[in-house]
Amino acid sequence: MKTIPHMHDYFSELPEPVRQEIESRCRQRKVCKGDALYRQGDSPDEMYQLITGGVKLCNYSVDGREFVAAEFRPGDCVGEMGLIDGLPRVSHVVATTDSLVRVLRKADFDYLVETYPEFSRQVMLTLCRRLRWAYGLNAEASGLSLHQRLTLHLYRLAQSHGIRDEAGALYIGISQEELGRMLGASRQTVNKELKALMEEGCVDLRYGKIYLINLEAMCEQYEAILGAEQITAAYNHNR
Amino acid sequence: MKTIPHMHDYFSELPEPVRQEIESRCRQRKVCKGDALYRQGDSPDEMYQLITGGVKLCNYSVDGREFVAAEFRPGDCVGEMGLIDGLPRVSHVVATTDSLVRVLRKADFDYLVETYPEFSRQVMLTLCRRLRWAYGLNAEASGLSLHQRLTLHLYRLAQSHGIRDEAGALYIGISQEELGRMLGASRQTVNKELKALMEEGCVDLRYGKIYLINLEAMCEQYEAILGAEQITAAYNHNR
DNA sequence: AGAATACTGTCAAACTGGCGACAGTTCGGG
DNA sequence: CCCGAACTGTCGCCAGTTTGACAGTATTCT
C-alpha cells in the first residue's frame, strides 16, 4: 500500500544539519491520554512534534459535541501557526494515547526562522499544505453527500492510519462513533452508510475496526469523486 | 461603524519603499464581469491585488452548484498560495463587476520574498490569517445551525462589505440567492431565516439589499455564539 | 467466570433543508 | 410608460439526518 507522505511532518524534509539544530533546541515531554498540549483560547508559546503515541486536533460545539478535525501520527508537527501570528489557539490538541512529544519554544522557533531560510520555506510550504487541506474540507463539506464524504474519509484514513493485522488484512482502528465526530454526523447515520459500503463489498465491519477489503474500488471512487470536480471546473471554464 | 482591517490586503501593511518596489514590478490588467483571473486546476504563475471592482473566490460542486467562499474588495490580494507551492489552483477567482487588478508574476514574487524579509513575514502572516479563517468556517459549518451561520455571516459581511445609504442606514448589497451560495443553502431557506431575523428586529429586507437595522443586537449574538464556544472550551478544560 | 464497559445494529418519530412551482414586487432600459 | 429581467415571498412535498430507545455482541477488568 502506497502511503501519503506525512503531510504534517516538515522537520524530516529539512537537511540534516538543520534537523540536528532543531533537535538540540527541543525538550521532550510526556503527555498522558486525555491530556491537552493546548486548549482553544490559550496563548501560544510552543510548537510540538509528535515522537510516539497519537494526538487529535479537535473543537467543541456549544452543546459539547466534539469534532475531530485531524489525528496526528509520530513525526507530525502541530502548533506553529500560533507562534507565527501570536493569536490564541483556535482548536484543542489532546493526546489520544500516552505520548511523547518534542517541544520547541517560541524563542527557538524565531531563531530558526531567522537563521535558516530552508526552515522558513518549509514553514510556508506547510502553511500552504494545511490551507489547501482546509479548503478541500470546506468544499467537500458543502458540496458532497455524506456517503461520498465517508468514502473519501475512509480512504484517506486507510492511507494515514491504516494497520495490517497478522493475516495482512488492512483495517482502521476506529469506532463508528469517532468516525461520526470527524464527519460531523451521528453514529447511527454513519452505521447506515457503512452498511451500504459493506453491501458494495468495500469494507468489512468488526468491533472497533473497519476492514478495507477492496481498496482498489475505493481508490477508484476516490478518484471519481475528486475527478468529477475537475471536470465540472473544465465545464464551467468553457461555457 | 468599526470596520475589520482588510484581512486580505497585506501590501498596505508594508513599509513605503517595499510598497513602491512592488508597484513598480506589477502590471495592471482590466477584467470584465464574469471573466476569471484563474480557474480551478490552472497552473499558477501570477498573484493579484484588486485595485477597483470586485472578485469572488468560488468552487463548483459536481452538479454545477456554485459556492462562494469569499468576495474581495479593492486592496485585497489573492493567488499567492499557488506561487509558493506551485500546485494547481483549488478555486476559481471570477470578477463580479468590471475590475482592475495589479498582476505580480512569480519571478517578481520570488525576488521580493528573497529580498525583503518583511515581505516574507507578511506572506506568512497572511497564510496564517487565511488558515484561521478556513478553520473557523469548518468549525461553523459542522457545529452551528443555519440560523447561527447566517447571523455570523451577515455580521461579517456588514463589516467587510457594509454600505451606507444617503440616510446613513447600513446595508449589504447582495441577493438572497447569492447569500445562499455563500452558506451552501437554498434561496428559499435563506429567505425563511432572514424573515426570522426580521421578526427579531435585526434586519430589514429590500430588493437586492439587506439593511442591518440593529447591529448592536447582531454583535451581541455574534459574541454569544462565538463566546459560547470558548465557554465550552473552558468547561472541557476543567472536567 | 462474572460483571462492567464499550461498541454495533436497528427502528420509529421528529426535524431540517432542498426543490419545484407560482404569484407578487422592484428595477432598468427602450 | 411599459416590458422584461431580476429578485422576493410562500407553499407543499420529499429526502436525508438527528434523536432516543433498546437489544445484542465483543472486550476488558477483577
Coordinates of C-alpha atoms (C1' of nucleotides) in Angstrom, one line a residue:
Chain A
M1 CA 0.0 0.0 0.0
K2 CA 1.3 3.4 -1.0
T3 CA 1.2 5.8 1.9
I4 CA 0.8 9.6 1.7
P5 CA 3.9 11.4 2.8
H6 CA 3.4 12.7 6.3
M7 CA 1.8 15.9 5.3
H8 CA 2.4 17.5 8.7
D9 CA 6.0 16.4 9.2
Y10 CA 8.2 19.1 7.8
F11 CA 11.2 18.7 10.1
S12 CA 12.0 15.5 8.2
E13 CA 12.2 17.3 4.9
L14 CA 15.0 19.6 6.1
P15 CA 18.7 19.0 5.6
E16 CA 20.5 17.0 8.3
P17 CA 22.4 19.9 10.0
V18 CA 19.2 21.9 10.4
R19 CA 17.4 18.9 11.8
Q20 CA 20.1 18.4 14.4
E21 CA 20.0 22.1 15.3
I22 CA 16.2 21.8 15.8
E23 CA 16.6 18.7 17.9
S24 CA 19.2 20.2 20.1
R25 CA 16.8 23.1 20.9
C26 CA 13.8 20.9 21.7
R27 CA 13.0 19.4 25.0
Q28 CA 10.9 16.2 25.3
R29 CA 7.7 16.0 27.2
K30 CA 5.5 13.1 28.2
V31 CA 1.7 13.5 28.0
C32 CA -0.9 11.1 29.2
K33 CA -4.0 10.0 27.3
G34 CA -6.6 12.8 27.6
D35 CA -4.1 15.5 28.5
A36 CA -4.0 18.6 26.3
L37 CA -0.9 20.0 24.6
Y38 CA -3.0 23.2 24.4
R39 CA -6.6 24.3 24.5
Q40 CA -8.7 26.7 22.4
G41 CA -8.1 30.2 23.6
D42 CA -4.6 29.5 25.1
S43 CA -1.8 31.9 24.3
P44 CA 0.7 30.1 22.2
D45 CA 4.4 29.9 23.2
E46 CA 5.4 26.5 21.9
M47 CA 5.0 24.2 19.0
Y48 CA 5.3 20.4 19.0
Q49 CA 6.4 17.4 17.1
L50 CA 4.9 14.0 18.0
I51 CA 7.6 11.4 18.7
T52 CA 5.4 8.4 19.8
G53 CA 1.7 8.0 20.5
G54 CA -1.1 10.0 19.0
V55 CA -2.9 13.3 19.4
K56 CA -6.1 14.7 17.9
L57 CA -6.9 18.3 16.8
C58 CA -10.5 19.0 17.8
N59 CA -13.2 21.5 18.6
Y60 CA -16.3 21.5 20.7
S61 CA -19.6 23.0 19.7
V62 CA -21.8 25.0 22.0
D63 CA -23.7 21.9 23.2
G64 CA -20.5 20.0 23.9
R65 CA -20.3 17.8 20.8
E66 CA -16.7 17.1 19.8
F67 CA -15.5 17.5 16.2
V68 CA -12.2 15.8 15.4
A69 CA -10.5 17.8 12.6
A70 CA -7.4 15.7 12.4
E71 CA -5.4 12.9 14.1
F72 CA -1.7 13.1 14.1
R73 CA 0.9 10.3 13.9
P74 CA 4.5 10.3 15.1
G75 CA 6.6 12.8 13.1
D76 CA 3.7 15.2 12.6
C77 CA 4.2 18.8 13.7
V78 CA 1.5 20.9 15.2
G79 CA 1.0 24.4 16.7
E80 CA 3.3 26.5 14.6
M81 CA 0.6 28.8 13.5
G82 CA 0.2 30.4 16.9
L83 CA 4.0 31.0 17.0
I84 CA 3.8 33.0 13.8
D85 CA 0.9 35.3 14.5
G86 CA 0.8 35.1 18.3
L87 CA -3.0 34.8 18.3
P88 CA -4.9 32.5 20.6
R89 CA -5.2 28.8 19.8
V90 CA -8.3 28.0 17.7
S91 CA -8.5 24.3 18.5
H92 CA -7.7 21.8 21.2
V93 CA -4.9 19.4 20.8
V94 CA -5.4 16.3 23.0
A95 CA -3.5 13.1 23.4
T96 CA -5.4 10.0 22.3
T97 CA -2.9 7.7 23.9
D98 CA 0.1 8.2 26.2
S99 CA 2.5 10.1 24.0
L100 CA 6.0 11.6 23.8
V101 CA 6.4 15.0 22.1
R102 CA 9.3 17.3 21.2
V103 CA 8.7 20.8 22.4
L104 CA 10.1 23.9 20.5
R105 CA 9.7 27.2 22.3
K106 CA 8.8 30.4 20.5
A107 CA 12.3 32.0 21.0
D108 CA 13.9 29.0 19.4
F109 CA 11.4 28.9 16.6
D110 CA 12.0 32.6 15.8
Y111 CA 15.8 31.9 15.9
L112 CA 15.3 29.1 13.4
V113 CA 13.2 31.2 11.1
E114 CA 15.8 34.0 11.1
T115 CA 18.8 31.7 10.7
Y116 CA 17.7 29.0 8.2
P117 CA 15.9 30.1 5.1
E118 CA 15.1 26.5 4.4
F119 CA 13.2 26.4 7.7
S120 CA 11.2 29.4 6.7
R121 CA 10.5 27.9 3.4
Q122 CA 9.3 24.7 5.0
V123 CA 7.1 26.6 7.3
M124 CA 5.5 28.5 4.4
L125 CA 5.0 25.3 2.4
T126 CA 3.4 23.6 5.4
L127 CA 1.0 26.5 5.9
C128 CA 0.1 26.2 2.2
R129 CA -0.5 22.5 2.6
R130 CA -2.7 23.0 5.6
L131 CA -4.6 25.7 3.8
R132 CA -5.2 23.5 0.8
W133 CA -6.3 20.8 3.1
A134 CA -8.7 23.1 4.9
Y135 CA -10.1 24.4 1.6
G136 CA -10.7 20.9 0.5
L137 CA -12.6 20.0 3.6
N138 CA -14.8 23.1 3.1
A139 CA -15.5 22.2 -0.4
E140 CA -16.3 18.6 0.5
A141 CA -18.5 19.5 3.4
S142 CA -20.7 21.8 1.4
G143 CA -20.7 20.0 -2.0
L144 CA -20.7 16.3 -1.3
S145 CA -23.1 13.8 0.1
L146 CA -22.4 12.1 3.4
H147 CA -21.9 8.8 1.5
Q148 CA -19.2 10.4 -0.6
R149 CA -17.5 12.2 2.3
L150 CA -17.4 8.9 4.2
T151 CA -15.8 7.1 1.3
L152 CA -13.2 9.8 0.9
H153 CA -12.5 9.9 4.6
L154 CA -12.1 6.2 4.9
Y155 CA -9.7 6.1 2.0
R156 CA -7.6 8.8 3.5
L157 CA -7.7 7.3 6.9
A158 CA -6.5 4.0 5.4
Q159 CA -3.5 5.7 4.0
S160 CA -2.6 7.8 7.0
H161 CA -3.7 5.4 9.8
G162 CA -4.1 2.0 8.2
I163 CA -2.9 -1.0 10.1
R164 CA -2.3 -4.6 8.9
D165 CA -3.3 -7.5 11.1
E166 CA -1.4 -10.8 11.3
A167 CA -3.0 -12.0 8.2
G168 CA -2.0 -8.9 6.3
A169 CA -5.6 -7.5 6.0
L170 CA -5.8 -3.7 6.2
Y171 CA -8.0 -2.1 8.7
I172 CA -8.5 1.2 10.6
G173 CA -8.8 1.0 14.4
I174 CA -11.7 3.4 15.0
S175 CA -15.2 3.3 16.4
Q176 CA -18.2 4.3 14.3
E177 CA -18.9 7.0 16.9
E178 CA -15.4 8.5 16.4
L179 CA -15.9 8.5 12.7
G180 CA -19.1 10.4 13.2
R181 CA -17.3 13.0 15.1
M182 CA -14.9 13.5 12.2
L183 CA -17.6 13.8 9.7
G184 CA -20.0 15.8 11.8
A185 CA -22.6 13.1 11.6
S186 CA -24.4 10.9 14.1
R187 CA -23.2 7.4 14.9
Q188 CA -26.5 5.9 13.6
T189 CA -26.1 7.6 10.2
V190 CA -22.5 6.6 9.9
N191 CA -23.5 3.0 10.7
K192 CA -26.2 3.1 7.9
E193 CA -23.7 4.4 5.3
L194 CA -21.1 1.9 6.4
K195 CA -23.6 -0.9 5.9
A196 CA -24.2 0.5 2.4
L197 CA -20.4 0.4 1.7
M198 CA -20.4 -3.2 3.0
E199 CA -23.1 -4.1 0.5
E200 CA -20.8 -2.7 -2.2
G201 CA -18.1 -5.1 -0.9
C202 CA -15.7 -2.3 0.0
V203 CA -15.5 -2.7 3.8
D204 CA -16.0 -5.3 6.5
L205 CA -17.1 -4.2 9.9
R206 CA -15.7 -5.5 13.2
Y207 CA -15.8 -4.4 16.8
G208 CA -13.8 -1.1 16.9
K209 CA -12.3 -1.8 13.5
I210 CA -13.2 -1.2 9.9
Y211 CA -11.5 -3.6 7.4
L212 CA -10.8 -2.1 3.9
I213 CA -11.3 -5.3 1.8
N214 CA -11.4 -3.6 -1.5
L215 CA -9.1 -0.6 -1.5
E216 CA -8.9 -0.6 -5.3
A217 CA -12.6 0.0 -5.6
M218 CA -12.4 2.8 -3.0
C219 CA -9.4 4.3 -4.8
E220 CA -11.5 4.4 -8.0
Q221 CA -14.3 6.0 -6.2
Y222 CA -11.9 8.5 -4.6
E223 CA -10.5 9.4 -8.0
A224 CA -14.0 9.6 -9.5
I225 CA -15.4 11.9 -6.8
L226 CA -12.4 14.2 -6.9
G227 CA -12.0 13.9 -10.7
A228 CA -15.6 14.9 -11.2
E229 CA -14.9 18.3 -9.6
Q230 CA -12.2 18.9 -12.1
I231 CA -14.4 18.0 -14.9
T232 CA -17.0 20.4 -13.6
A233 CA -14.3 23.0 -13.4
A234 CA -13.5 22.4 -17.1
Y235 CA -17.1 22.6 -18.0
N236 CA -17.5 25.9 -16.3
H237 CA -14.3 27.0 -17.9
N238 CA -15.7 26.5 -21.4
R239 CA -19.2 27.8 -21.1
Chain B
M1 CA -19.1 51.6 12.4
K2 CA -15.8 50.0 13.2
T3 CA -14.5 48.0 10.2
I4 CA -12.4 45.0 10.1
P5 CA -8.9 45.7 8.7
H6 CA -8.7 44.3 5.2
M7 CA -7.7 40.9 6.1
H8 CA -6.5 40.1 2.6
D9 CA -4.6 43.3 1.9
Y10 CA -1.1 42.8 3.1
F11 CA 0.7 45.0 0.7
S12 CA -0.7 48.0 2.6
E13 CA 0.9 46.9 5.8
L14 CA 4.4 47.0 4.3
P15 CA 6.8 50.0 4.6
E16 CA 6.6 52.5 1.9
P17 CA 9.8 51.6 0.0
V18 CA 8.8 48.0 -0.3
R19 CA 5.3 49.0 -1.5
Q20 CA 6.9 51.1 -4.2
E21 CA 9.2 48.3 -5.3
I22 CA 6.1 46.0 -5.5
E23 CA 4.1 48.5 -7.5
S24 CA 7.0 49.0 -10.0
R25 CA 7.1 45.3 -10.6
C26 CA 3.3 44.9 -11.2
R27 CA 1.4 45.4 -14.4
Q28 CA -2.2 46.3 -14.4
R29 CA -4.9 44.3 -16.1
K30 CA -8.5 45.0 -16.8
V31 CA -11.0 42.2 -16.4
C32 CA -14.7 42.2 -17.3
K33 CA -17.5 41.0 -15.2
G34 CA -17.6 37.2 -15.4
D35 CA -14.0 36.9 -16.6
A36 CA -11.8 34.6 -14.5
L37 CA -8.4 35.6 -13.0
Y38 CA -7.8 31.9 -12.8
R39 CA -9.7 28.6 -12.8
Q40 CA -9.5 25.5 -10.6
G41 CA -6.8 23.3 -12.0
D42 CA -4.8 26.1 -13.6
S43 CA -1.0 26.2 -13.1
P44 CA -0.2 29.3 -11.1
D45 CA 2.3 31.9 -12.3
E46 CA 0.8 35.1 -11.0
M47 CA -0.8 36.7 -8.0
Y48 CA -3.1 39.6 -7.9
Q49 CA -4.2 42.7 -6.0
L50 CA -7.6 44.1 -6.7
I51 CA -7.4 47.9 -7.4
T52 CA -11.1 48.6 -8.3
G53 CA -14.2 46.5 -8.8
G54 CA -14.8 43.1 -7.1
V55 CA -13.9 39.4 -7.5
K56 CA -15.2 36.3 -5.8
L57 CA -13.4 33.1 -4.9
C58 CA -15.7 30.2 -5.6
N59 CA -16.0 26.5 -6.3
Y60 CA -18.4 24.3 -8.2
S61 CA -19.9 21.0 -7.0
V62 CA -20.3 18.1 -9.3
D63 CA -23.8 19.1 -10.2
G64 CA -22.8 22.6 -11.1
R65 CA -23.8 24.4 -7.9
E66 CA -21.7 27.4 -7.1
F67 CA -20.2 28.0 -3.7
V68 CA -18.8 31.4 -3.0
A69 CA -16.0 31.1 -0.4
A70 CA -15.2 34.8 -0.3
E71 CA -15.7 38.1 -2.0
F72 CA -12.8 40.5 -2.3
R73 CA -12.7 44.3 -2.2
P74 CA -10.2 46.8 -3.6
G75 CA -6.8 46.3 -1.8
D76 CA -7.3 42.6 -1.3
C77 CA -4.6 40.2 -2.5
V78 CA -5.3 36.8 -3.9
G79 CA -3.5 33.9 -5.5
E80 CA -0.2 33.9 -3.6
M81 CA -0.6 30.3 -2.4
G82 CA 0.0 28.9 -5.8
L83 CA 3.2 30.9 -6.2
I84 CA 4.6 29.4 -3.0
D85 CA 3.9 25.7 -3.5
G86 CA 3.5 25.7 -7.3
L87 CA 0.4 23.4 -7.1
P88 CA -2.7 23.8 -9.3
R89 CA -5.4 26.3 -8.2
V90 CA -8.0 24.8 -6.0
S91 CA -10.7 27.5 -6.6
H92 CA -11.9 29.8 -9.3
V93 CA -11.5 33.6 -9.0
V94 CA -14.1 35.4 -11.0
A95 CA -14.8 39.1 -11.4
T96 CA -18.2 40.1 -10.1
T97 CA -18.0 43.5 -11.8
D98 CA -15.7 45.1 -14.3
S99 CA -12.4 45.3 -12.4
L100 CA -8.8 46.5 -12.5
V101 CA -6.1 44.4 -10.9
R102 CA -2.4 44.6 -10.3
V103 CA -0.6 41.5 -11.5
L104 CA 2.6 40.2 -9.9
R105 CA 4.4 37.5 -11.7
K106 CA 6.1 34.6 -10.0
A107 CA 9.6 35.6 -10.7
D108 CA 9.0 39.0 -9.1
F109 CA 7.2 37.4 -6.2
D110 CA 10.2 35.1 -5.6
Y111 CA 12.5 38.1 -5.8
L112 CA 10.5 40.0 -3.2
V113 CA 10.5 37.0 -0.8
E114 CA 14.3 36.7 -1.1
T115 CA 15.0 40.4 -0.8
Y116 CA 12.6 41.7 1.8
P117 CA 12.2 39.8 5.0
E118 CA 9.2 42.0 5.8
F119 CA 7.5 40.7 2.7
S120 CA 8.1 37.1 3.7
R121 CA 6.8 37.8 7.1
Q122 CA 3.6 39.4 5.7
V123 CA 3.1 36.4 3.4
M124 CA 3.4 34.1 6.4
L125 CA 1.1 36.2 8.5
T126 CA -1.4 36.2 5.6
L127 CA -1.3 32.5 5.2
C128 CA -2.0 32.2 9.0
R129 CA -4.9 34.6 8.7
R130 CA -6.4 32.6 5.9
L131 CA -5.8 29.4 7.7
R132 CA -7.6 30.6 10.8
W133 CA -10.4 31.8 8.7
A134 CA -10.7 28.5 6.9
Y135 CA -10.6 26.6 10.3
G136 CA -13.3 28.9 11.6
L137 CA -15.5 28.2 8.6
N138 CA -15.0 24.4 9.1
A139 CA -16.0 24.6 12.7
E140 CA -19.0 26.7 12.0
A141 CA -20.2 24.5 9.1
S142 CA -20.2 21.4 11.2
G143 CA -21.2 22.8 14.6
L144 CA -23.7 25.6 14.1
S145 CA -27.2 25.7 12.8
L146 CA -28.0 27.6 9.6
H147 CA -29.7 30.3 11.6
Q148 CA -26.5 30.9 13.6
R149 CA -24.3 30.7 10.5
L150 CA -26.5 33.2 8.7
T151 CA -26.3 35.6 11.7
L152 CA -22.5 35.4 11.8
H153 CA -22.2 35.7 8.1
L154 CA -24.4 38.8 7.9
Y155 CA -22.5 40.4 10.7
R156 CA -19.2 39.8 9.0
L157 CA -20.5 40.9 5.6
A158 CA -21.7 44.1 7.3
Q159 CA -18.2 44.8 8.5
S160 CA -16.4 43.9 5.3
H161 CA -18.9 45.0 2.6
G162 CA -21.3 47.2 4.5
I163 CA -22.6 50.3 2.6
R164 CA -24.3 53.4 4.0
D165 CA -27.1 54.9 2.0
E166 CA -27.9 58.7 1.9
A167 CA -29.8 58.5 5.2
G168 CA -26.8 56.8 6.8
A169 CA -28.5 53.4 7.2
L170 CA -26.3 50.4 6.9
Y171 CA -27.0 47.7 4.3
I172 CA -25.4 45.0 2.3
G173 CA -25.9 44.9 -1.5
I174 CA -26.5 41.2 -2.0
S175 CA -29.3 39.0 -3.3
Q176 CA -30.7 36.2 -1.1
E177 CA -29.7 33.8 -3.8
E178 CA -26.0 34.9 -3.6
L179 CA -26.2 34.6 0.2
G180 CA -27.4 31.1 -0.2
R181 CA -24.4 30.3 -2.4
M182 CA -22.1 31.5 0.4
L183 CA -23.8 29.5 3.0
G184 CA -24.3 26.4 0.9
A185 CA -28.1 26.7 1.3
S186 CA -31.0 27.3 -1.0
R187 CA -32.5 30.7 -1.7
Q188 CA -35.8 29.6 -0.1
T189 CA -34.3 28.6 3.2
V190 CA -32.2 31.7 3.4
N191 CA -35.4 33.7 2.8
K192 CA -37.1 31.9 5.7
E193 CA -34.2 32.5 8.1
L194 CA -34.0 36.2 7.0
K195 CA -37.7 36.5 7.8
A196 CA -37.0 35.1 11.3
L197 CA -34.2 37.6 11.7
M198 CA -36.6 40.3 10.6
E199 CA -39.1 39.2 13.3
E200 CA -36.3 39.6 15.8
G201 CA -35.9 43.2 14.5
C202 CA -32.3 42.7 13.4
V203 CA -32.7 43.2 9.7
D204 CA -34.9 44.9 7.1
L205 CA -35.3 43.3 3.7
R206 CA -35.3 45.3 0.4
Y207 CA -34.9 44.4 -3.2
G208 CA -31.3 43.2 -3.6
K209 CA -30.3 44.8 -0.2
I210 CA -30.4 43.7 3.4
Y211 CA -30.5 46.5 5.9
L212 CA -28.8 45.9 9.3
I213 CA -31.1 47.9 11.5
N214 CA -29.9 46.6 14.8
L215 CA -26.2 45.9 14.5
E216 CA -25.8 46.0 18.3
A217 CA -28.1 43.1 18.7
M218 CA -26.3 41.2 16.0
C219 CA -23.0 42.0 17.5
E220 CA -24.2 40.6 20.8
Q221 CA -25.4 37.4 19.1
Y222 CA -22.1 37.2 17.3
E223 CA -20.2 37.4 20.6
A224 CA -22.6 35.0 22.2
I225 CA -22.3 32.3 19.5
L226 CA -18.5 32.6 19.4
G227 CA -18.2 33.2 23.1
A228 CA -20.2 30.1 23.8
E229 CA -17.5 28.0 22.1
Q230 CA -14.9 29.5 24.4
I231 CA -17.1 28.6 27.4
T232 CA -17.5 25.1 26.2
A233 CA -13.7 25.0 25.8
A234 CA -13.2 26.1 29.3
Y235 CA -15.7 23.5 30.5
N236 CA -14.0 20.7 28.7
H237 CA -10.7 22.1 30.1
N238 CA -11.8 21.6 33.7
R239 CA -13.6 18.3 33.6
Chain C
dA1 C1' -16.1 -16.9 35.4
dG2 C1' -18.9 -13.0 36.0
dA3 C1' -19.6 -8.1 35.8
dA4 C1' -19.0 -3.8 33.9
dT5 C1' -17.9 -1.3 29.8
dA6 C1' -17.7 -0.2 25.0
dC7 C1' -19.4 -0.9 20.6
dT8 C1' -22.7 -2.4 16.9
dG9 C1' -27.4 -2.9 14.6
dT10 C1' -32.0 -1.3 14.1
dC11 C1' -36.4 1.2 14.4
dA12 C1' -39.8 4.9 14.6
dA13 C1' -40.8 9.8 15.4
dA14 C1' -39.5 14.5 14.8
dC15 C1' -36.9 17.8 12.3
dT16 C1' -34.3 20.3 8.8
dG17 C1' -33.3 21.8 4.5
dG18 C1' -33.8 21.1 -0.7
dC19 C1' -36.6 21.6 -4.7
dG20 C1' -40.4 22.8 -7.9
dA21 C1' -44.0 25.9 -8.5
dC22 C1' -46.1 30.2 -8.8
dA23 C1' -47.5 34.8 -7.6
dG24 C1' -46.0 39.3 -6.5
dT25 C1' -42.5 43.1 -6.4
dT26 C1' -38.7 46.1 -7.9
dC27 C1' -35.7 47.9 -11.2
dG28 C1' -33.7 49.5 -15.5
dG29 C1' -33.8 50.2 -20.5
dG30 C1' -36.2 51.3 -24.8
Chain D
dC1 C1' -44.5 54.4 -19.6
dC2 C1' -44.3 49.7 -20.5
dC3 C1' -41.9 45.4 -20.7
dG4 C1' -38.7 42.1 -19.4
dA5 C1' -35.4 40.7 -16.2
dA6 C1' -34.1 40.0 -11.7
dC7 C1' -35.5 39.4 -7.1
dT8 C1' -38.6 38.3 -3.1
dG9 C1' -42.3 35.7 -0.5
dT10 C1' -44.7 31.3 0.3
dC11 C1' -46.4 26.7 -0.1
dG12 C1' -46.2 21.6 -0.2
dC13 C1' -43.7 17.6 -0.8
dC14 C1' -39.7 14.8 -0.3
dA15 C1' -35.1 13.0 1.1
dG16 C1' -31.8 12.9 4.5
dT17 C1' -30.4 13.4 9.5
dT18 C1' -30.9 13.5 14.3
dT19 C1' -32.5 11.6 18.4
dG20 C1' -33.9 8.4 21.8
dA21 C1' -34.7 3.7 22.7
dC22 C1' -33.5 -0.9 23.1
dA23 C1' -31.4 -5.4 22.1
dG24 C1' -27.4 -7.8 21.1
dT25 C1' -22.3 -8.7 20.9
dA26 C1' -17.3 -8.0 21.9
dT27 C1' -13.8 -6.7 25.1
dT28 C1' -11.7 -5.7 29.5
dC29 C1' -11.4 -5.9 34.3
dT30 C1' -11.3 -8.2 38.7

